[in-house]
mmCIF file of C-alpha atoms in Angstrom:
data_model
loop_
_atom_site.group_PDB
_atom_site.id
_atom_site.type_symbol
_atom_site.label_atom_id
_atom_site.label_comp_id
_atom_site.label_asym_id
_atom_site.label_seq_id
_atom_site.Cartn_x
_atom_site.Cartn_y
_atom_site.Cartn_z
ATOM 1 C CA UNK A 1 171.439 17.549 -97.814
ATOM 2 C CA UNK A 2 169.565 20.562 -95.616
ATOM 3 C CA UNK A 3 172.507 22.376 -94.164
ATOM 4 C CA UNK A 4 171.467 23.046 -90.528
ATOM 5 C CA UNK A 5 170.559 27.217 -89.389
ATOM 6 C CA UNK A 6 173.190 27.130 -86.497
ATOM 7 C CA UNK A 7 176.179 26.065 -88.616
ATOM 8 C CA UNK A 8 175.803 29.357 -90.953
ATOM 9 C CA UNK A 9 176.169 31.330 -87.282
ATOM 10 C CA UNK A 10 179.694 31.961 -86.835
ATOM 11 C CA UNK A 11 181.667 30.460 -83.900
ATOM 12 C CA UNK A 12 183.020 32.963 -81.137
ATOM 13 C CA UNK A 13 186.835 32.895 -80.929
ATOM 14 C CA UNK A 14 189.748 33.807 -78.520
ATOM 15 C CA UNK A 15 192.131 36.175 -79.215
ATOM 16 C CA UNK A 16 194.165 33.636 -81.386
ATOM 17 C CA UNK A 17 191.453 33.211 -83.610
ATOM 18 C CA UNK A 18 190.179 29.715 -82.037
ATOM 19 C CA UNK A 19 186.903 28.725 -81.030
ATOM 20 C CA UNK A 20 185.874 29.514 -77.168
ATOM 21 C CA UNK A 21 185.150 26.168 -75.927
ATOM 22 C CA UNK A 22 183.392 27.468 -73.013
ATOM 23 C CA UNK A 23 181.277 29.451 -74.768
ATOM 24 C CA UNK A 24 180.465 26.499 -77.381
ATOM 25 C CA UNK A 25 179.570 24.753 -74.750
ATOM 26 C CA UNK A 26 177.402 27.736 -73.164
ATOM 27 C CA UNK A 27 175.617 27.711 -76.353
ATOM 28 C CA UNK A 28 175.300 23.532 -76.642
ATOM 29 C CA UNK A 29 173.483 23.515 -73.145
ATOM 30 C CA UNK A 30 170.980 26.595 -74.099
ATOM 31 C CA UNK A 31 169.932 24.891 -77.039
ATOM 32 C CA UNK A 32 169.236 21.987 -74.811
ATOM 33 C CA UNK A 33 167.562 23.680 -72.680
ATOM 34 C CA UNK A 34 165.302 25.331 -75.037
ATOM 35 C CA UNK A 35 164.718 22.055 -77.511
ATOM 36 C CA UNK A 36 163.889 20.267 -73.951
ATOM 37 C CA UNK A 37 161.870 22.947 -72.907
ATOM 38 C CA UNK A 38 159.619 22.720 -75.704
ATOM 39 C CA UNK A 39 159.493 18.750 -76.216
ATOM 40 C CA UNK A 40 158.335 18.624 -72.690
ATOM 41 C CA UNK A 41 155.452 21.358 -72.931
ATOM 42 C CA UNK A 42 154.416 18.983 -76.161
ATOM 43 C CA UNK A 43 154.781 16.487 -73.877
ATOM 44 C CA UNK A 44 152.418 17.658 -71.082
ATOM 45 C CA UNK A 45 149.897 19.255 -73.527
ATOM 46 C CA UNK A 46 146.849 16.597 -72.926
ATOM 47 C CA UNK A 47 144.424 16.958 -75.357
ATOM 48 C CA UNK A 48 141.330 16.556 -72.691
ATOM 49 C CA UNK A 49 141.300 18.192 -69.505
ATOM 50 C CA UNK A 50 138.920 17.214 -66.354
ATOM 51 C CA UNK A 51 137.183 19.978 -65.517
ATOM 52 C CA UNK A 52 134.737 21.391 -62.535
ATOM 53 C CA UNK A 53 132.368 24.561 -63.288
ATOM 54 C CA UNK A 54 131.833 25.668 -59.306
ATOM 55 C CA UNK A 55 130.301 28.569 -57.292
ATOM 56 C CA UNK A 56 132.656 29.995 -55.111
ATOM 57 C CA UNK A 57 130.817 30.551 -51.964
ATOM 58 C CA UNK A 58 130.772 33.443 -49.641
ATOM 59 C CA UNK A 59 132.615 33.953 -46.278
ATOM 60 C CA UNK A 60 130.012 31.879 -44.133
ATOM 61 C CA UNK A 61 130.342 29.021 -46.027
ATOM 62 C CA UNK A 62 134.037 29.181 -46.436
ATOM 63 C CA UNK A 63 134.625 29.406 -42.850
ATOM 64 C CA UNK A 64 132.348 26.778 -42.159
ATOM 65 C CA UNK A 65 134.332 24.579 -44.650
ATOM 66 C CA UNK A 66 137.355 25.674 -43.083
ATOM 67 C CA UNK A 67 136.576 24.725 -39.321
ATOM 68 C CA UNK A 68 135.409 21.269 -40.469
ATOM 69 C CA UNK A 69 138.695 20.995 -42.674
ATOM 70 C CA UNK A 70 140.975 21.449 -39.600
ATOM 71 C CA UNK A 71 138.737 19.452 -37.432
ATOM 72 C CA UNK A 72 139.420 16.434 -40.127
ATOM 73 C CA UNK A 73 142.675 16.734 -41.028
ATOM 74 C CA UNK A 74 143.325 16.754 -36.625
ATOM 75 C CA UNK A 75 141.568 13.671 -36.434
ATOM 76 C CA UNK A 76 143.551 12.291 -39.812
ATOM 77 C CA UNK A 77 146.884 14.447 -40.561
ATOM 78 C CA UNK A 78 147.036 12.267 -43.906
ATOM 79 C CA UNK A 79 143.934 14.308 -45.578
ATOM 80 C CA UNK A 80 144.174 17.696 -47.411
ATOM 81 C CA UNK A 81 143.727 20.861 -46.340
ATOM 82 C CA UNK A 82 141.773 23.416 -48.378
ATOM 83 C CA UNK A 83 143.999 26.280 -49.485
ATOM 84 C CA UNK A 84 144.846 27.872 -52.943
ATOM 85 C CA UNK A 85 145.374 24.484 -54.427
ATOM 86 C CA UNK A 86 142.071 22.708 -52.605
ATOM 87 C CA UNK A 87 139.552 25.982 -53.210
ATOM 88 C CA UNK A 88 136.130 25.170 -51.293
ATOM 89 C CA UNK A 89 133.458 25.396 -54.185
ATOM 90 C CA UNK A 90 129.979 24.020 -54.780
ATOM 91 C CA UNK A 91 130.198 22.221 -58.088
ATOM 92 C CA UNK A 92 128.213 22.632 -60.883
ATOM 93 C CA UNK A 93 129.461 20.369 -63.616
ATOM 94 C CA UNK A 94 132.232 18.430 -64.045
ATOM 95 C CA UNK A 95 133.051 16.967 -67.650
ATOM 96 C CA UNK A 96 136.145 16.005 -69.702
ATOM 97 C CA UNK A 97 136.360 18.863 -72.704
ATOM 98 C CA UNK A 98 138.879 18.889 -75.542
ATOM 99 C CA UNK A 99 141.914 21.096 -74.123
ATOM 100 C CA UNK A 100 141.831 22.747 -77.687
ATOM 101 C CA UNK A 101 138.354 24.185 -76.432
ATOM 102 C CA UNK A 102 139.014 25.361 -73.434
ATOM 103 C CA UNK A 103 138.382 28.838 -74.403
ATOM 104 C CA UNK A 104 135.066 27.858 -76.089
ATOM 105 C CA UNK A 105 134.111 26.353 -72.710
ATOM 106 C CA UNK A 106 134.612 29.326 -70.762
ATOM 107 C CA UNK A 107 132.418 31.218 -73.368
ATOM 108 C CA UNK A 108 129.617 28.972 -72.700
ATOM 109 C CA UNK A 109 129.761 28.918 -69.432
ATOM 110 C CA UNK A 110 129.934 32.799 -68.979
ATOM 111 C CA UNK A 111 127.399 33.159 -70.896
ATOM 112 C CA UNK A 112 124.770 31.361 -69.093
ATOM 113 C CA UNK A 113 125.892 32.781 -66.074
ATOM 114 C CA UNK A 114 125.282 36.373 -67.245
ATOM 115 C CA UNK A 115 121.535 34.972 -67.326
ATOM 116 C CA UNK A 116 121.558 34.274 -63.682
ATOM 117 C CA UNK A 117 121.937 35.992 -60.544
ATOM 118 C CA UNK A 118 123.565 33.944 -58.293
ATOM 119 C CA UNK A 119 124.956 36.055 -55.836
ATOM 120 C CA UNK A 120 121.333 36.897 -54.931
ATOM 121 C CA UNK A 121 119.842 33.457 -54.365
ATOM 122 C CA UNK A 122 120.208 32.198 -50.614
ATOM 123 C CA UNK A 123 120.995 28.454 -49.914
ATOM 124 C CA UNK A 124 120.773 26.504 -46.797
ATOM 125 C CA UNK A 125 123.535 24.078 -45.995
ATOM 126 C CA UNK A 126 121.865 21.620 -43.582
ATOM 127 C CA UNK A 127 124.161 18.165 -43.103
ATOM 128 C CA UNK A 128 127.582 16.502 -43.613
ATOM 129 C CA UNK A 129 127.797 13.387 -45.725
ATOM 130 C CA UNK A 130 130.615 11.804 -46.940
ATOM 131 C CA UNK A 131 131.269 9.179 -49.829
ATOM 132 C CA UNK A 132 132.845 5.931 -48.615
ATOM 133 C CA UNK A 133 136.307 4.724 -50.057
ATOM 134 C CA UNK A 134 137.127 2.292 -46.888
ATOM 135 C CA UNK A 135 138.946 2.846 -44.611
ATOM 136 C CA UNK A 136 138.086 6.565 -45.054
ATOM 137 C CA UNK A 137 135.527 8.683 -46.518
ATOM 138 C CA UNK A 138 135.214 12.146 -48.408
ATOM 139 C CA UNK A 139 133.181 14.479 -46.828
ATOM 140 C CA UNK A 140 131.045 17.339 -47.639
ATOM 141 C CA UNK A 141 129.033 19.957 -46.344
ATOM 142 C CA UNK A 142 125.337 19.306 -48.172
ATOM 143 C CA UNK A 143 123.625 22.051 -50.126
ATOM 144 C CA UNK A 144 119.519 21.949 -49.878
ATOM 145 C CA UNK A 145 118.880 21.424 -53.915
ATOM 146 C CA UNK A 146 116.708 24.538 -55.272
ATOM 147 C CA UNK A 147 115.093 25.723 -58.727
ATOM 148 C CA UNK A 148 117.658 27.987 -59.628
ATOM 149 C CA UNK A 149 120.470 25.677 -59.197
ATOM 150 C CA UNK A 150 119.099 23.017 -61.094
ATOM 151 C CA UNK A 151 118.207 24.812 -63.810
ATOM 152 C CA UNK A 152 121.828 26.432 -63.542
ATOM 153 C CA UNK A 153 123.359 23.004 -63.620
ATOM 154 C CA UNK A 154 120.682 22.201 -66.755
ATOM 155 C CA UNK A 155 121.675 24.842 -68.778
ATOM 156 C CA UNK A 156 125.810 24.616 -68.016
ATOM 157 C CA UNK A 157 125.607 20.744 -69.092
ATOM 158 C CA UNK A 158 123.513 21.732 -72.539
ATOM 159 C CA UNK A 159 126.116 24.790 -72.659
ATOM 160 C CA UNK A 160 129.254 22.994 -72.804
ATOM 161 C CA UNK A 161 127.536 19.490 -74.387
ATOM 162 C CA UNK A 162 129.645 20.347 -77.896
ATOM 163 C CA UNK A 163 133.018 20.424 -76.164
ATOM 164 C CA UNK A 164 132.979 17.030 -74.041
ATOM 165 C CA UNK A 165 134.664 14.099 -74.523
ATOM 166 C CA UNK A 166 132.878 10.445 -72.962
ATOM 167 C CA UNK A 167 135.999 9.431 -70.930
ATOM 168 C CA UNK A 168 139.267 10.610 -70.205
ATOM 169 C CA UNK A 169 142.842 9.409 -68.471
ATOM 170 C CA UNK A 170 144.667 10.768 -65.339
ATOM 171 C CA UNK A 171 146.718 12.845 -68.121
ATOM 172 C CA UNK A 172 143.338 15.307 -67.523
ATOM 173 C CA UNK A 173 143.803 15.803 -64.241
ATOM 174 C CA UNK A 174 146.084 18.204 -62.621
ATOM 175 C CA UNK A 175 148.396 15.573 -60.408
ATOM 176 C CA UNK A 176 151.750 16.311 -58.544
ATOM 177 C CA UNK A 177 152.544 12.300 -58.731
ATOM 178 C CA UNK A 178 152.153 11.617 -62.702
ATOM 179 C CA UNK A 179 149.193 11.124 -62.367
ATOM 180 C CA UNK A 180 149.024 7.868 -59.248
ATOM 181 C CA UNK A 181 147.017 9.783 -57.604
ATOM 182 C CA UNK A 182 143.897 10.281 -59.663
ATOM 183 C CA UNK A 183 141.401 7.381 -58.198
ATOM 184 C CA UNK A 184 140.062 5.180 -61.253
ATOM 185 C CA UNK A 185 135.727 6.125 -59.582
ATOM 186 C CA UNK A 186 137.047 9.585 -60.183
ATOM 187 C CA UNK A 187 137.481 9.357 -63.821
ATOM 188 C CA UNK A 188 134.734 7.184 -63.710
ATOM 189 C CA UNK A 189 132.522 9.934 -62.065
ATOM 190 C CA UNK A 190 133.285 12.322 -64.347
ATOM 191 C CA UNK A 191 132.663 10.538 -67.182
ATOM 192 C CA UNK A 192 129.385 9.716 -66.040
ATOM 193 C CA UNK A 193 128.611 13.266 -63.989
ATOM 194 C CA UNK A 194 125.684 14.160 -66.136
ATOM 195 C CA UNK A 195 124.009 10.652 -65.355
ATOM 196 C CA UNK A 196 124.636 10.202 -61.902
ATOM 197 C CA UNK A 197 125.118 13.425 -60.553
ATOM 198 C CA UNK A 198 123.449 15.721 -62.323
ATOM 199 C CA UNK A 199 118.908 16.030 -62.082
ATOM 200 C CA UNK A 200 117.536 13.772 -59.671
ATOM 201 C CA UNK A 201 121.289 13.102 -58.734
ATOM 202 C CA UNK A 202 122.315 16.124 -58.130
ATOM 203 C CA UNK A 203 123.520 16.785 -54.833
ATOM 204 C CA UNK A 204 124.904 19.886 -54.599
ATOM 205 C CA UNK A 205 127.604 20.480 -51.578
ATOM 206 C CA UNK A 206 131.049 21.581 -50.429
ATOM 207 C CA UNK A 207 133.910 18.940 -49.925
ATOM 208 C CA UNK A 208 135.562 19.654 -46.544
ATOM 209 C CA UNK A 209 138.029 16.899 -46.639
ATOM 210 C CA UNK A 210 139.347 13.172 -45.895
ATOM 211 C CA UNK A 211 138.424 11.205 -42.576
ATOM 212 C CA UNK A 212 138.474 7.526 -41.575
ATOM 213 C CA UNK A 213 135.606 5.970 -41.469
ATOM 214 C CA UNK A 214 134.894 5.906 -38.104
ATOM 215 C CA UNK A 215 135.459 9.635 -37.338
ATOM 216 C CA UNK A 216 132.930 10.468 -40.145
ATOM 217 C CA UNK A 217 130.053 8.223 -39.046
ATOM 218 C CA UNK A 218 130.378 10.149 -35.123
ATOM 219 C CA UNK A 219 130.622 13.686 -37.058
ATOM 220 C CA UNK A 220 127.638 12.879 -38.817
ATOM 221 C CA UNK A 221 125.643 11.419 -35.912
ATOM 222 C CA UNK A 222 125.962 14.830 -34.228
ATOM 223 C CA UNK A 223 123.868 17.918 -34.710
ATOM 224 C CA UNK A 224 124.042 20.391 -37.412
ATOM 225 C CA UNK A 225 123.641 24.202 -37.140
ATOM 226 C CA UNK A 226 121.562 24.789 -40.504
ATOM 227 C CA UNK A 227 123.345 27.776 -42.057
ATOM 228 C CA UNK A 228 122.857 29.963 -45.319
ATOM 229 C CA UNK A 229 125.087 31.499 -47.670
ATOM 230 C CA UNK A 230 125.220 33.231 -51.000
ATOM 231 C CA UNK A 231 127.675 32.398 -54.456
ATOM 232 C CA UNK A 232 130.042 35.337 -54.664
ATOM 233 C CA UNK A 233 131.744 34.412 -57.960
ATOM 234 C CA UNK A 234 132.431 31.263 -60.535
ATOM 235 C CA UNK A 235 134.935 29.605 -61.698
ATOM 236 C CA UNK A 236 136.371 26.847 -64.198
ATOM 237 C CA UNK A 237 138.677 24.545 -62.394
ATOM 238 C CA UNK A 238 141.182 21.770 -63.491
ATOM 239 C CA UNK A 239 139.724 18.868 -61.636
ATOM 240 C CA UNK A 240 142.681 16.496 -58.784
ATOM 241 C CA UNK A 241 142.602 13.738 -56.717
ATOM 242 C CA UNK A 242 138.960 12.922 -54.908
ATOM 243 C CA UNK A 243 137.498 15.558 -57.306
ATOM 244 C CA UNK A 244 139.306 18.559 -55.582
ATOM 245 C CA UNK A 245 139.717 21.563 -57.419
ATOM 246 C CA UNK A 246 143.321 21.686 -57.953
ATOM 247 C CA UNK A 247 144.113 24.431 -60.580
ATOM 248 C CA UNK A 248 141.855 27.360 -61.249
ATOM 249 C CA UNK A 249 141.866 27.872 -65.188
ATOM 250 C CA UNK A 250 139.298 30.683 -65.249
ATOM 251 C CA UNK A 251 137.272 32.935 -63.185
ATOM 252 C CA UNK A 252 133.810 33.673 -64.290
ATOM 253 C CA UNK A 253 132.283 36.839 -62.795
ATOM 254 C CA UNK A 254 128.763 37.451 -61.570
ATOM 255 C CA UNK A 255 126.224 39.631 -62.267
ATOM 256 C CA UNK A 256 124.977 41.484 -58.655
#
């Protein structure tokens, strides 16, 4: 029989030569801790991971984003507001990729940005929309689709083609409720993102946030103050609920 590494370590003892029970005991619970520790990074370790390749956008757009975020989230307290774990972004692609690739991913990616010049290319944001899920919607601010981003989006989808995976779980997604909070059209979107949302379906835009119905159809009615704004930067995000990006997993430089 394999004799076990900790019983060849000797046991502490007290003055009268006995064993320190306390410090047994210390030394039971760290080995819990550690064999726990490790089962439940196993544990969590998905082997696919939703992801979003996104432009970060510039200050106009952010505070643009911003404004419309409070003006939401006044009208409906139960949205989300965009902070460090909600990052504004235009999205590119979003796919499921083999965790194991990750790295790979990022390669790709960068290196078809290094091609382009993003931060010089102006873009007109020119309407809200929002996508229904009744009785509220989630809204965006709507990018005017031009050459260079299509081709961008073209060449990030051919880029990271080898690393995909068809369909994926909730596991992908970066949840704070075990994963109850990941709609079942989201993993059905990204699963099907190069299909219906990528060429003629592209429809490039910001997410601002969650409104009922109602709110959305007046905010849309109104007028809308055409604005421009440049990409400042990239980034590979772990994809959350409504398609959010939750967890940044790597920033991609631009070229000026």
């Amino acid at each position: 029989m394999k004799t076990s590494v900790f019983a060849s370590i000797p046991a502490p003892l007290d003055c009268r030569g006995r064993p320190r029970a306390r410090v047994l005991a210390a030394i039971g619970l760290g080995l819990a801790l550690v064999l726990g520790f490790a089962q439940g990074a196993v544990a969590q370790q998905n082997p696919l991971t939703a992801i979003d390749i996104a432009l970060e956008p510039d200050a106009t757009m952010l505070q643009h984003a911003k404004d419309a975020n409070a003006r939401l989230l006044k009208s409906f307290p139960k949205g989300f507001a965009l902070d460090e774990t909600h990052h504004p972004h235009v999205t590119m692609v979003q796919q499921f990729v083999r965790t194991a690739d990750l790295d790979k991913v990022f390669a790709a990616a960068n290196a078809v940005l290094t091609k382009e010049k993003p931060t010089s290319w102006a873009l007109k944001a020119f309407k809200y929309y929002y996508i229904p899920a009744p009785p509220v919607g989630l809204a965006g601010i709507v990018v005017e689709p031009t050459g260079d981003l299509h081709r961008l989006q073209d060449e990030l989808i051919k880029a990271v083609a080898p690393y995909t995976a068809k369909t994926g779980t909730p596991a992908a997604f970066f949840s704070g409720d075990g994963g109850r909070d990941i709609q079942e059209s989201l993993i059905e979107y990204v699963s099907n993102f190069v299909t219906i949302a990528a060429g003629k379906g592209f429809n490039p835009h910001v997410t601002i946030g969650v409104g009922t119905e109602t709110y959305l159809k007046t905010m849309l009615a109104e007028p809308f103050d055409a604005f421009t704004f440049s990409p400042t930067g990239a980034s590979v995000y772990q994809l959350g609920t409504f398609g959010t990006a939750r967890k940044e997993l790597k920033a991609l430089p631009l070229t000026p």
